Tab-separated table of C-alpha atoms and ligand atoms in Angstrom:
chain	number	residue	atom	x	y	z
A	1	MET	CA	22.960	-3.047	21.783
A	2	THR	CA	20.289	-0.135	23.126
A	3	ALA	CA	17.976	-1.600	26.055
A	4	GLN	CA	15.365	-1.585	23.664
A	5	MET	CA	17.193	-3.712	21.299
A	6	ASP	CA	17.913	-5.936	24.219
A	7	ARG	CA	14.551	-6.097	25.098
A	8	ALA	CA	13.216	-6.954	21.244
A	9	ALA	CA	15.750	-9.385	21.414
A	10	SER	CA	14.172	-11.475	24.126
A	11	ILE	CA	10.370	-11.196	23.081
A	12	ASP	CA	8.744	-14.587	22.427
A	13	ILE	CA	6.892	-13.067	19.480
A	14	ALA	CA	4.942	-16.032	18.196
A	15	SER	CA	3.631	-16.529	21.809
A	16	LEU	CA	2.076	-13.655	20.990
A	17	ILE	CA	0.001	-14.615	17.687
A	18	GLN	CA	-2.418	-17.132	18.378
A	19	HIS	CA	-5.054	-18.197	15.025
A	20	ASP	CA	-7.459	-16.899	16.552
A	21	ARG	CA	-6.104	-14.045	18.409
A	22	ILE	CA	-3.344	-11.466	19.099
A	23	HIS	CA	-1.447	-10.091	22.111
A	24	GLY	CA	-2.325	-5.595	22.282
A	25	SER	CA	1.108	-5.355	22.823
A	26	LEU	CA	1.963	-5.934	19.185
A	27	TYR	CA	0.631	-2.904	18.410
A	28	THR	CA	1.733	-0.759	21.270
A	29	ASP	CA	5.629	-2.144	22.023
A	30	PRO	CA	8.222	0.732	20.790
A	31	ALA	CA	10.800	-2.671	20.638
A	32	ILE	CA	8.204	-4.588	18.278
A	33	PHE	CA	7.582	-1.444	15.890
A	34	ASP	CA	12.081	-1.217	15.605
A	35	LEU	CA	11.965	-5.274	14.844
A	36	GLU	CA	9.170	-4.808	12.536
A	37	MET	CA	10.837	-2.006	10.579
A	38	THR	CA	14.318	-4.222	10.269
A	39	ALA	CA	12.219	-6.917	9.375
A	40	LEU	CA	9.042	-6.316	7.599
A	41	PHE	CA	9.988	-3.090	5.322
A	42	GLU	CA	14.105	-2.810	5.314
A	43	ASN	CA	14.594	-6.488	4.813
A	44	ALA	CA	11.990	-7.249	2.284
A	45	TRP	CA	9.788	-6.064	-0.876
A	46	VAL	CA	7.756	-3.156	-0.078
A	47	PHE	CA	6.037	-0.976	-2.448
A	48	VAL	CA	7.556	2.274	-3.027
A	49	GLY	CA	5.229	4.192	-5.484
A	50	HIS	CA	3.783	4.375	-9.043
A	51	ASP	CA	6.034	5.088	-12.310
A	52	SER	CA	3.498	7.773	-13.693
A	53	GLU	CA	4.432	9.612	-10.728
A	54	ILE	CA	7.760	9.562	-12.269
A	55	PRO	CA	7.074	9.386	-16.018
A	56	GLU	CA	10.041	12.062	-17.031
A	57	LYS	CA	13.701	11.421	-17.107
A	58	GLY	CA	14.731	13.330	-14.612
A	59	ASP	CA	11.306	12.876	-12.567
A	60	TYR	CA	11.400	12.250	-8.727
A	61	LEU	CA	9.526	11.328	-5.436
A	62	THR	CA	10.681	10.745	-1.619
A	63	ARG	CA	9.753	8.489	0.414
A	64	ARG	CA	10.715	5.945	3.381
A	65	ILE	CA	11.202	2.353	3.954
A	66	GLY	CA	10.889	1.272	7.410
A	67	ARG	CA	12.748	4.551	8.595
A	68	GLN	CA	15.124	4.915	6.127
A	69	PRO	CA	14.735	7.884	3.665
A	70	VAL	CA	15.072	7.265	0.382
A	71	ILE	CA	14.518	8.830	-3.283
A	72	VAL	CA	12.349	6.842	-6.124
A	73	ALA	CA	13.788	8.551	-9.347
A	74	ARG	CA	13.931	8.070	-13.055
A	75	GLY	CA	17.391	8.591	-14.181
A	76	LYS	CA	18.055	10.307	-17.522
A	77	ASP	CA	18.336	6.769	-19.063
A	78	GLU	CA	14.781	5.693	-18.092
A	79	VAL	CA	15.743	3.623	-15.321
A	80	VAL	CA	13.650	3.803	-11.662
A	81	ARG	CA	15.964	3.438	-9.051
A	82	VAL	CA	15.586	3.794	-5.232
A	83	LEU	CA	18.415	5.624	-3.443
A	84	LEU	CA	18.953	6.483	-0.251
A	85	ASN	CA	17.911	9.763	0.220
A	86	ARG	CA	21.880	10.627	2.178
A	87	CYS	CA	25.048	12.450	0.848
A	88	THR	CA	27.619	9.762	1.193
A	89	HIS	CA	30.237	12.215	2.427
A	90	ARG	CA	28.640	13.216	6.125
A	91	ALA	CA	24.934	11.795	5.380
A	92	ASN	CA	23.231	14.676	4.973
A	93	MET	CA	19.730	14.405	3.661
A	94	LEU	CA	19.867	15.678	0.214
A	95	CYS	CA	16.393	15.804	-0.975
A	96	ARG	CA	13.478	17.314	1.422
A	97	ALA	CA	10.793	17.899	-1.323
A	98	ASP	CA	7.937	15.253	-2.268
A	99	SER	CA	8.803	15.023	-5.350
A	100	GLY	CA	10.235	17.207	-8.243
A	101	ASN	CA	12.564	17.219	-11.100
A	102	ALA	CA	16.376	17.433	-11.278
A	103	ALA	CA	19.076	16.273	-13.102
A	104	LEU	CA	21.090	16.580	-10.121
A	105	PHE	CA	20.908	16.271	-6.287
A	106	ARG	CA	22.781	18.910	-4.655
A	107	CYS	CA	23.901	18.515	-1.175
A	108	PRO	CA	23.448	21.811	1.164
A	109	TYR	CA	26.200	21.137	3.467
A	110	HIS	CA	29.248	20.781	1.543
A	111	GLY	CA	28.346	21.101	-2.148
A	112	TRP	CA	28.772	17.429	-3.107
A	113	THR	CA	26.341	16.675	-6.326
A	114	TYR	CA	24.916	13.778	-7.523
A	115	ALA	CA	23.089	12.678	-10.847
A	116	ASN	CA	20.136	11.666	-11.339
A	117	ASP	CA	20.873	7.746	-10.973
A	118	GLY	CA	22.733	8.434	-7.856
A	119	ARG	CA	26.586	8.431	-9.348
A	120	LEU	CA	28.602	11.284	-7.379
A	121	GLN	CA	29.202	14.048	-9.995
A	122	GLY	CA	30.987	16.724	-8.049
A	123	VAL	CA	32.860	17.441	-5.219
A	124	PRO	CA	34.313	21.059	-4.391
A	125	PHE	CA	37.850	21.462	-3.185
A	126	ARG	CA	38.594	18.334	-4.551
A	127	GLU	CA	42.421	18.903	-3.997
A	128	GLY	CA	41.861	18.526	-0.601
A	129	TYR	CA	41.716	14.849	-0.576
A	130	ASP	CA	44.211	12.174	-1.451
A	131	GLN	CA	41.857	10.021	-3.467
A	132	GLU	CA	41.490	9.994	-7.548
A	133	MET	CA	37.764	12.090	-8.743
A	134	ALA	CA	37.375	8.390	-10.447
A	135	GLU	CA	38.091	6.249	-7.366
A	136	MET	CA	35.688	8.479	-5.614
A	137	ARG	CA	33.015	8.766	-8.572
A	138	SER	CA	32.690	5.003	-8.411
A	139	GLU	CA	32.725	4.635	-5.101
A	140	LEU	CA	31.122	7.272	-3.173
A	141	GLY	CA	27.934	7.117	-5.353
A	142	MET	CA	24.655	7.513	-3.220
A	143	ALA	CA	23.309	3.601	-2.272
A	144	GLN	CA	20.683	2.466	-3.770
A	145	ALA	CA	17.800	-0.697	-3.201
A	146	HIS	CA	18.934	-4.159	-4.508
A	147	GLN	CA	16.193	-4.573	-6.035
A	148	VAL	CA	13.879	-2.520	-7.900
A	149	GLU	CA	10.766	-4.373	-9.589
A	150	ILE	CA	7.566	-3.127	-11.478
A	151	TYR	CA	4.704	-4.604	-12.012
A	152	GLY	CA	0.791	-2.926	-13.627
A	153	GLY	CA	3.398	0.537	-13.102
A	154	PHE	CA	3.572	-0.840	-9.089
A	155	ILE	CA	7.220	0.330	-8.251
A	156	PHE	CA	8.783	-2.377	-5.471
A	157	ALA	CA	11.483	-2.292	-3.877
A	158	ASN	CA	13.560	-4.484	-1.796
A	159	LEU	CA	16.715	-2.535	0.031
A	160	TYR	CA	19.497	-5.601	0.788
A	161	GLY	CA	18.556	-7.654	-1.866
A	162	ASN	CA	17.631	-10.352	0.783
A	163	ALA	CA	14.230	-10.435	0.479
A	164	GLY	CA	14.039	-13.758	-1.929
A	165	SER	CA	12.500	-13.640	-4.953
A	166	PHE	CA	9.926	-10.993	-6.634
A	167	ASP	CA	7.110	-13.666	-8.265
A	168	ASP	CA	7.019	-15.181	-4.550
A	169	TYR	CA	6.803	-12.116	-3.074
A	170	ILE	CA	3.778	-10.392	-5.365
A	171	GLY	CA	2.181	-13.921	-5.700
A	172	ARG	CA	-1.148	-14.269	-6.207
A	173	ALA	CA	-1.295	-10.481	-5.520
A	174	LYS	CA	-0.612	-10.181	-9.378
A	175	GLY	CA	-4.452	-11.022	-10.026
A	176	PRO	CA	-5.936	-7.875	-8.363
A	177	ILE	CA	-3.138	-5.657	-10.293
A	178	ASP	CA	-4.178	-7.352	-13.120
A	179	ARG	CA	-8.336	-6.397	-12.212
A	180	LEU	CA	-8.060	-2.985	-11.793
A	181	LEU	CA	-5.675	-2.676	-15.363
A	182	SER	CA	-8.949	-4.253	-16.945
A	183	LEU	CA	-11.169	-1.061	-16.418
A	184	SER	CA	-8.544	0.670	-19.276
A	185	PRO	CA	-8.724	0.096	-22.715
A	186	GLU	CA	-4.924	0.797	-22.668
A	187	GLY	CA	-4.137	-1.865	-19.538
A	188	ARG	CA	-2.530	0.857	-17.639
A	189	ILE	CA	-3.486	2.692	-14.666
A	190	GLU	CA	-1.956	6.510	-13.608
A	191	LEU	CA	-1.421	8.332	-10.642
A	192	ARG	CA	-1.225	11.562	-11.334
A	193	GLY	CA	-4.352	13.519	-8.916
A	194	GLY	CA	-1.554	13.980	-5.739
A	195	TRP	CA	-1.712	11.796	-2.366
A	196	MET	CA	-3.460	13.323	0.183
A	197	LYS	CA	-1.832	12.712	3.821
A	198	HIS	CA	-3.841	11.582	7.453
A	199	LYS	CA	-1.450	11.315	10.233
A	200	SER	CA	-3.317	9.156	12.685
A	201	ALA	CA	-2.371	7.864	16.124
A	202	ALA	CA	-2.552	4.873	15.288
A	203	ASN	CA	-0.376	1.838	14.554
A	204	TRP	CA	0.376	0.713	10.845
A	205	LYS	CA	-1.074	-2.595	11.307
A	206	ILE	CA	-4.499	-1.222	13.204
A	207	VAL	CA	-5.049	1.115	9.264
A	208	ASN	CA	-3.969	-1.953	7.407
A	209	GLU	CA	-6.288	-4.363	9.140
A	210	SER	CA	-9.776	-2.018	8.783
A	211	GLN	CA	-8.999	-1.578	4.949
A	212	VAL	CA	-9.990	-5.340	4.402
A	213	ASP	CA	-12.543	-5.204	7.571
A	214	GLY	CA	-16.080	-6.153	6.080
A	215	TYR	CA	-17.256	-6.316	9.456
A	216	HIS	CA	-17.445	-2.529	10.652
A	217	PRO	CA	-18.779	-0.470	7.474
A	218	LEU	CA	-22.415	-0.926	8.915
A	219	PHE	CA	-21.702	0.395	11.943
A	220	THR	CA	-18.693	2.928	11.471
A	221	HIS	CA	-20.075	3.859	8.229
A	222	GLU	CA	-23.695	4.516	8.948
A	223	SER	CA	-24.079	7.474	8.189
A	224	VAL	CA	-22.970	7.091	4.426
A	225	TYR	CA	-25.207	4.073	4.160
A	226	LYS	CA	-27.736	6.209	5.248
A	227	ALA	CA	-26.989	8.906	2.551
A	228	ILE	CA	-26.453	6.458	-0.814
A	229	MET	CA	-28.196	3.349	0.287
A	230	PRO	CA	-30.623	3.574	-2.618
A	231	ALA	CA	-27.909	3.524	-4.817
A	232	LYS	CA	-25.511	0.411	-3.200
A	233	VAL	CA	-26.371	-3.348	-2.967
A	234	ASP	CA	-27.811	-3.932	0.354
A	235	TYR	CA	-24.841	-4.005	3.144
A	236	ALA	CA	-27.251	-5.860	5.532
A	237	SER	CA	-28.265	-8.627	3.956
A	238	ASP	CA	-26.780	-11.705	4.656
A	239	GLU	CA	-27.168	-13.080	1.375
A	240	LEU	CA	-24.637	-11.300	-0.410
A	241	LEU	CA	-21.777	-13.021	-2.286
A	242	VAL	CA	-19.072	-11.561	-0.662
A	243	ALA	CA	-15.501	-13.723	-0.335
A	244	THR	CA	-13.360	-12.370	2.183
A	245	ARG	CA	-10.018	-14.001	0.928
A	246	ASP	CA	-6.198	-14.816	2.358
A	247	LEU	CA	-4.305	-14.582	-0.780
A	248	GLY	CA	-1.178	-16.066	0.660
A	249	GLY	CA	2.192	-13.870	1.500
A	250	GLY	CA	0.319	-11.700	3.743
A	251	HIS	CA	-2.075	-10.356	0.664
A	252	ASN	CA	-5.662	-10.845	1.063
A	253	GLU	CA	-9.425	-9.225	-0.367
A	254	VAL	CA	-12.787	-8.479	0.295
A	255	ASP	CA	-14.178	-9.249	-3.127
A	256	TYR	CA	-17.486	-8.757	-4.214
A	257	SER	CA	-17.492	-9.862	-8.191
A	258	ARG	CA	-19.569	-12.535	-7.478
A	259	GLU	CA	-22.468	-10.551	-5.815
A	260	TYR	CA	-22.608	-8.495	-9.191
A	261	GLN	CA	-22.093	-10.682	-11.543
A	262	ALA	CA	-25.453	-12.394	-9.993
A	263	GLN	CA	-26.824	-9.482	-10.568
A	264	ASP	CA	-25.505	-8.775	-13.307
A	265	ASP	CA	-25.207	-4.870	-13.552
A	266	GLU	CA	-22.466	-3.047	-14.495
A	267	PHE	CA	-21.091	-0.669	-12.109
A	268	ILE	CA	-22.896	-2.051	-8.804
A	269	TRP	CA	-19.176	-0.546	-7.444
A	270	PHE	CA	-19.537	2.697	-8.882
A	271	LYS	CA	-22.714	4.242	-7.651
A	272	ARG	CA	-24.205	2.465	-10.750
A	273	THR	CA	-22.983	5.052	-12.796
A	274	PRO	CA	-25.015	5.113	-16.401
A	275	ARG	CA	-23.212	3.783	-19.232
A	276	GLU	CA	-24.473	7.197	-20.826
A	277	LYS	CA	-22.583	9.352	-18.550
A	278	MET	CA	-19.381	8.011	-19.651
A	279	ALA	CA	-20.449	7.433	-23.468
A	280	LYS	CA	-16.585	7.577	-24.587
A	281	TYR	CA	-15.124	5.214	-22.478
A	282	VAL	CA	-17.230	2.762	-22.814
A	283	ALA	CA	-16.613	3.205	-26.883
A	284	ALA	CA	-13.139	2.857	-26.210
A	285	MET	CA	-13.663	-0.467	-24.116
A	286	GLU	CA	-15.520	-1.681	-26.313
A	287	ALA	CA	-12.888	-1.152	-29.263
A	288	ALA	CA	-10.203	-2.340	-27.363
A	289	VAL	CA	-11.363	-5.681	-26.058
A	290	GLY	CA	-14.965	-6.017	-27.870
A	291	ALA	CA	-18.763	-5.572	-25.790
A	292	GLU	CA	-18.892	-8.528	-24.324
A	293	GLU	CA	-15.284	-8.789	-22.670
A	294	THR	CA	-16.643	-5.075	-21.470
A	295	HIS	CA	-19.613	-5.599	-20.279
A	296	LYS	CA	-17.588	-8.199	-17.756
A	297	ARG	CA	-15.494	-5.975	-16.741
A	298	PHE	CA	-17.631	-3.216	-15.687
A	299	VAL	CA	-19.869	-5.719	-13.809
A	300	ASP	CA	-16.414	-7.275	-12.056
A	301	GLY	CA	-15.193	-3.854	-10.821
A	302	PRO	CA	-12.065	-2.951	-9.459
A	303	PRO	CA	-9.914	-4.975	-6.498
A	304	HIS	CA	-10.629	-4.209	-2.406
A	305	THR	CA	-7.052	-5.864	-2.098
A	306	PHE	CA	-4.598	-5.700	0.408
A	307	ILE	CA	-1.034	-6.025	-1.107
A	308	TRP	CA	1.679	-6.729	1.691
A	309	PRO	CA	3.085	-4.352	3.980
A	310	ASN	CA	2.192	-1.519	3.024
A	311	LEU	CA	-0.184	-1.126	-0.599
A	312	PHE	CA	-3.997	-0.953	-0.870
A	313	LEU	CA	-5.849	-1.256	-3.982
A	314	ALA	CA	-9.279	0.491	-2.321
A	315	GLU	CA	-11.211	0.007	-5.640
A	316	MET	CA	-10.716	3.551	-7.643
A	317	HIS	CA	-8.388	4.812	-4.755
A	318	VAL	CA	-4.880	3.530	-3.951
A	319	ILE	CA	-3.581	3.661	-0.708
A	320	MET	CA	-0.350	3.740	1.232
A	321	VAL	CA	0.225	3.322	4.791
A	322	GLU	CA	3.757	4.891	6.143
A	323	PRO	CA	4.794	3.145	9.952
A	324	VAL	CA	6.205	6.408	12.062
A	325	ALA	CA	5.773	4.824	15.259
A	326	ALA	CA	4.254	2.619	17.532
A	327	ASN	CA	1.392	4.465	18.247
A	328	GLU	CA	1.251	6.694	14.504
A	329	SER	CA	1.121	6.225	11.575
A	330	ILE	CA	0.756	8.469	8.018
A	331	GLN	CA	-1.890	7.010	5.376
A	332	TYR	CA	-1.577	8.256	1.979
A	333	THR	CA	-4.471	8.403	-0.294
A	334	ALA	CA	-4.458	8.756	-4.342
A	335	PRO	CA	-7.163	8.787	-6.784
A	336	ILE	CA	-6.575	6.317	-9.763
A	337	HIS	CA	-6.813	7.332	-13.221
A	338	ILE	CA	-8.011	5.094	-15.489
A	339	ALA	CA	-5.061	5.513	-19.066
A	340	GLY	CA	-7.920	6.396	-21.699
A	341	GLY	CA	-10.982	6.847	-19.407
A	342	GLU	CA	-11.324	10.581	-18.823
A	343	GLU	CA	-14.759	11.121	-18.035
A	344	ILE	CA	-14.734	8.330	-14.924
A	345	ASN	CA	-11.575	10.055	-13.815
A	346	ALA	CA	-13.755	13.260	-13.280
A	347	ARG	CA	-15.581	11.234	-11.498
A	348	ILE	CA	-13.676	9.592	-9.589
A	349	LEU	CA	-11.794	12.822	-8.741
A	350	ARG	CA	-15.125	14.011	-7.041
A	351	ASN	CA	-15.745	11.348	-5.297
A	352	ALA	CA	-12.139	11.029	-4.057
A	353	GLU	CA	-13.144	14.598	-2.544
A	354	GLY	CA	-16.104	13.429	-1.436
A	355	ALA	CA	-14.882	10.184	0.418
A	356	MET	CA	-11.494	10.834	0.950
A	357	GLY	CA	-10.830	14.676	1.169
A	358	PRO	CA	-10.494	16.997	4.303
A	359	ALA	CA	-14.028	16.861	4.860
A	360	GLY	CA	-14.546	13.467	3.574
A	361	PHE	CA	-17.249	10.940	5.009
A	362	LEU	CA	-15.531	8.016	4.544
A	363	ILE	CA	-11.510	7.768	5.283
A	364	ALA	CA	-12.335	10.363	8.351
A	365	ASP	CA	-14.452	7.395	10.148
A	366	ASP	CA	-11.883	4.905	9.466
A	367	GLY	CA	-9.063	7.376	11.223
A	368	GLU	CA	-11.479	7.912	14.005
A	369	MET	CA	-11.603	4.297	14.204
A	370	GLY	CA	-8.224	3.734	14.309
A	371	GLU	CA	-7.229	6.712	16.944
A	372	ARG	CA	-9.900	4.823	19.131
A	373	ASN	CA	-8.666	1.265	18.432
A	374	GLN	CA	-5.227	2.942	19.707
A	375	ALA	CA	-6.450	4.623	22.587
A	376	GLY	CA	-7.961	1.304	23.916
A	377	LEU	CA	-4.767	-0.752	23.709
A	378	ALA	CA	-3.538	1.344	26.447
A	379	ALA	CA	-6.204	-0.808	28.628
A	380	LYS	CA	-4.101	-3.827	29.308
A	381	GLN	CA	-7.130	-5.896	29.771
A	382	PRO	CA	-8.219	-8.121	28.403
A	383	GLU	CA	-4.481	-8.981	26.987
A	384	TRP	CA	-5.482	-10.463	24.215
A	385	ALA	CA	-7.731	-8.821	20.575
A	386	LEU	CA	-9.884	-11.487	18.692
A	387	LEU	CA	-9.272	-12.291	15.619
A	388	SER	CA	-11.828	-15.665	15.342
A	389	ARG	CA	-14.939	-14.507	12.860
A	390	GLY	CA	-15.264	-16.854	10.339
A	391	PHE	CA	-12.417	-19.244	10.986
A	392	SER	CA	-14.348	-22.308	10.526
A	393	SER	CA	-16.238	-20.790	7.253
A	394	GLU	CA	-12.975	-21.063	5.791
A	395	VAL	CA	-12.396	-23.140	2.647
A	396	GLN	CA	-9.177	-23.377	0.545
A	397	GLU	CA	-9.708	-22.551	-3.317
A	398	ASP	CA	-7.385	-21.941	-6.365
A	399	LYS	CA	-7.764	-18.259	-5.056
A	400	GLY	CA	-7.039	-18.497	-1.628
A	401	LEU	CA	-8.599	-19.437	1.557
A	402	THR	CA	-11.771	-18.062	1.244
A	403	SER	CA	-15.071	-17.315	3.563
A	404	TYR	CA	-18.006	-16.540	2.013
A	405	ASP	CA	-19.116	-14.758	5.566
A	406	ARG	CA	-18.051	-10.705	4.371
A	407	THR	CA	-17.859	-9.852	8.336
A	408	SER	CA	-15.101	-12.805	8.724
A	409	GLU	CA	-11.638	-11.886	10.154
A	410	THR	CA	-9.976	-14.111	7.167
A	411	THR	CA	-8.415	-11.220	5.792
A	412	GLN	CA	-7.087	-9.919	8.915
A	413	ARG	CA	-5.571	-13.863	9.730
A	414	ALA	CA	-3.896	-13.798	6.174
A	415	MET	CA	-2.000	-10.553	7.558
A	416	TRP	CA	-1.023	-12.067	11.087
A	417	VAL	CA	-0.259	-15.686	9.214
A	418	HIS	CA	2.743	-13.882	6.904
A	419	TYR	CA	3.843	-11.239	10.353
A	420	LYS	CA	4.535	-14.821	12.442
A	421	GLU	CA	6.555	-15.980	9.820
A	422	LEU	CA	8.389	-12.812	9.222
A	423	MET	CA	8.925	-11.874	12.803
A	424	ALA	CA	9.108	-14.933	14.612
A	425	GLY	CA	11.298	-17.036	12.208
A	426	ASP	CA	12.442	-19.843	13.588
A	427	GLN	CA	10.212	-19.064	16.718
A	428	ALA	CA	6.660	-19.063	14.642
B	501	FES	S1	27.351	16.164	4.203
B	501	FES	FE1	27.155	15.841	1.928
B	501	FES	S2	28.503	17.337	1.145
B	501	FES	FE2	29.108	17.519	3.167
B	502	FE2	FE1	-13.970	1.839	6.860
């Protein structure tokens, strides 16, 4: 046991998470980060990619689950597997590309080859081993995640198969995924615009917390609102029917649909783009689900929902957070393509460039806040970060624990309640 693990074992996690405050060390302590990678990623369900990223046999992408490198690969049998990115000979990393297509993964060290379903295929100078090839093949294939499930194209994996059923894990988060898919006349979305990667000197939980924070936009994004105010709902108003919601299981959301329904206007969430500018898309939707249902879906818009522990359905983007260290994370951002919606897709891409790209006006602001958040935590007093906003305004509804104060910290509390269950277990 390392000294760090020793220390981790002695940390009383439960005492660091109160219902209305979080101890600062949870964002800064490397020993706690180690525990998180094990408890929240490697022994849990996590998002690893979207099936539209690997549509063809042999397509693959590389990701990490916690700190373990994996290859998400579609085999020649079409099955999506999550393979550990490690040669079974002497542990060389097999694949270093972000994505690609390969029938075989060949280890660069001694040339062992593996099929794209992980089976060991070839061993150079095999005579040097006493073992029969058939035996080696069956025993020395790449390790793989015990469970892989796909919902709405989103691929989730549980490395060790010990995290309970997928249905229990995904729970109420199915609803927001369905809401997103309902914007497609084909009921599908695709991620084929590639990912932008933003590295930041911030803990992964700080990044997650800000995605669903309804309190900060008017301040952090002041310049954005000044620029686009006429096109958007009035964010400064206290009258908005916006819900912040704990969906259970760490999932949570900021839901604008009631406000949009009250205004009964389409595409408020998409710069109020007029129908006429996306005529083919509108026609395809009406042909698929009828005029009334199309209007309803265009009013309701996409979800703004965080799916525990690393996926954020950011309206017309998908964001994935990769923890690197206690004080470092990478935020992956991809524009969503609506299957059957080429006109809206072209506009989503332009929005992605404006909001999320290198000179984007949205993600750069949030990135700076994340780093300042981490920098502030270097000051050890006060010891606690407050998360009490809106606590007494919460009501239990069918959809989850909801506050109709859009600045309520219900969403962040949702993550911490679940975090405490997973990290503190019996301590909690
Ligand atoms: S480590 Fe891969 S073939 Fe030797
Ligand atoms: Fe923000």
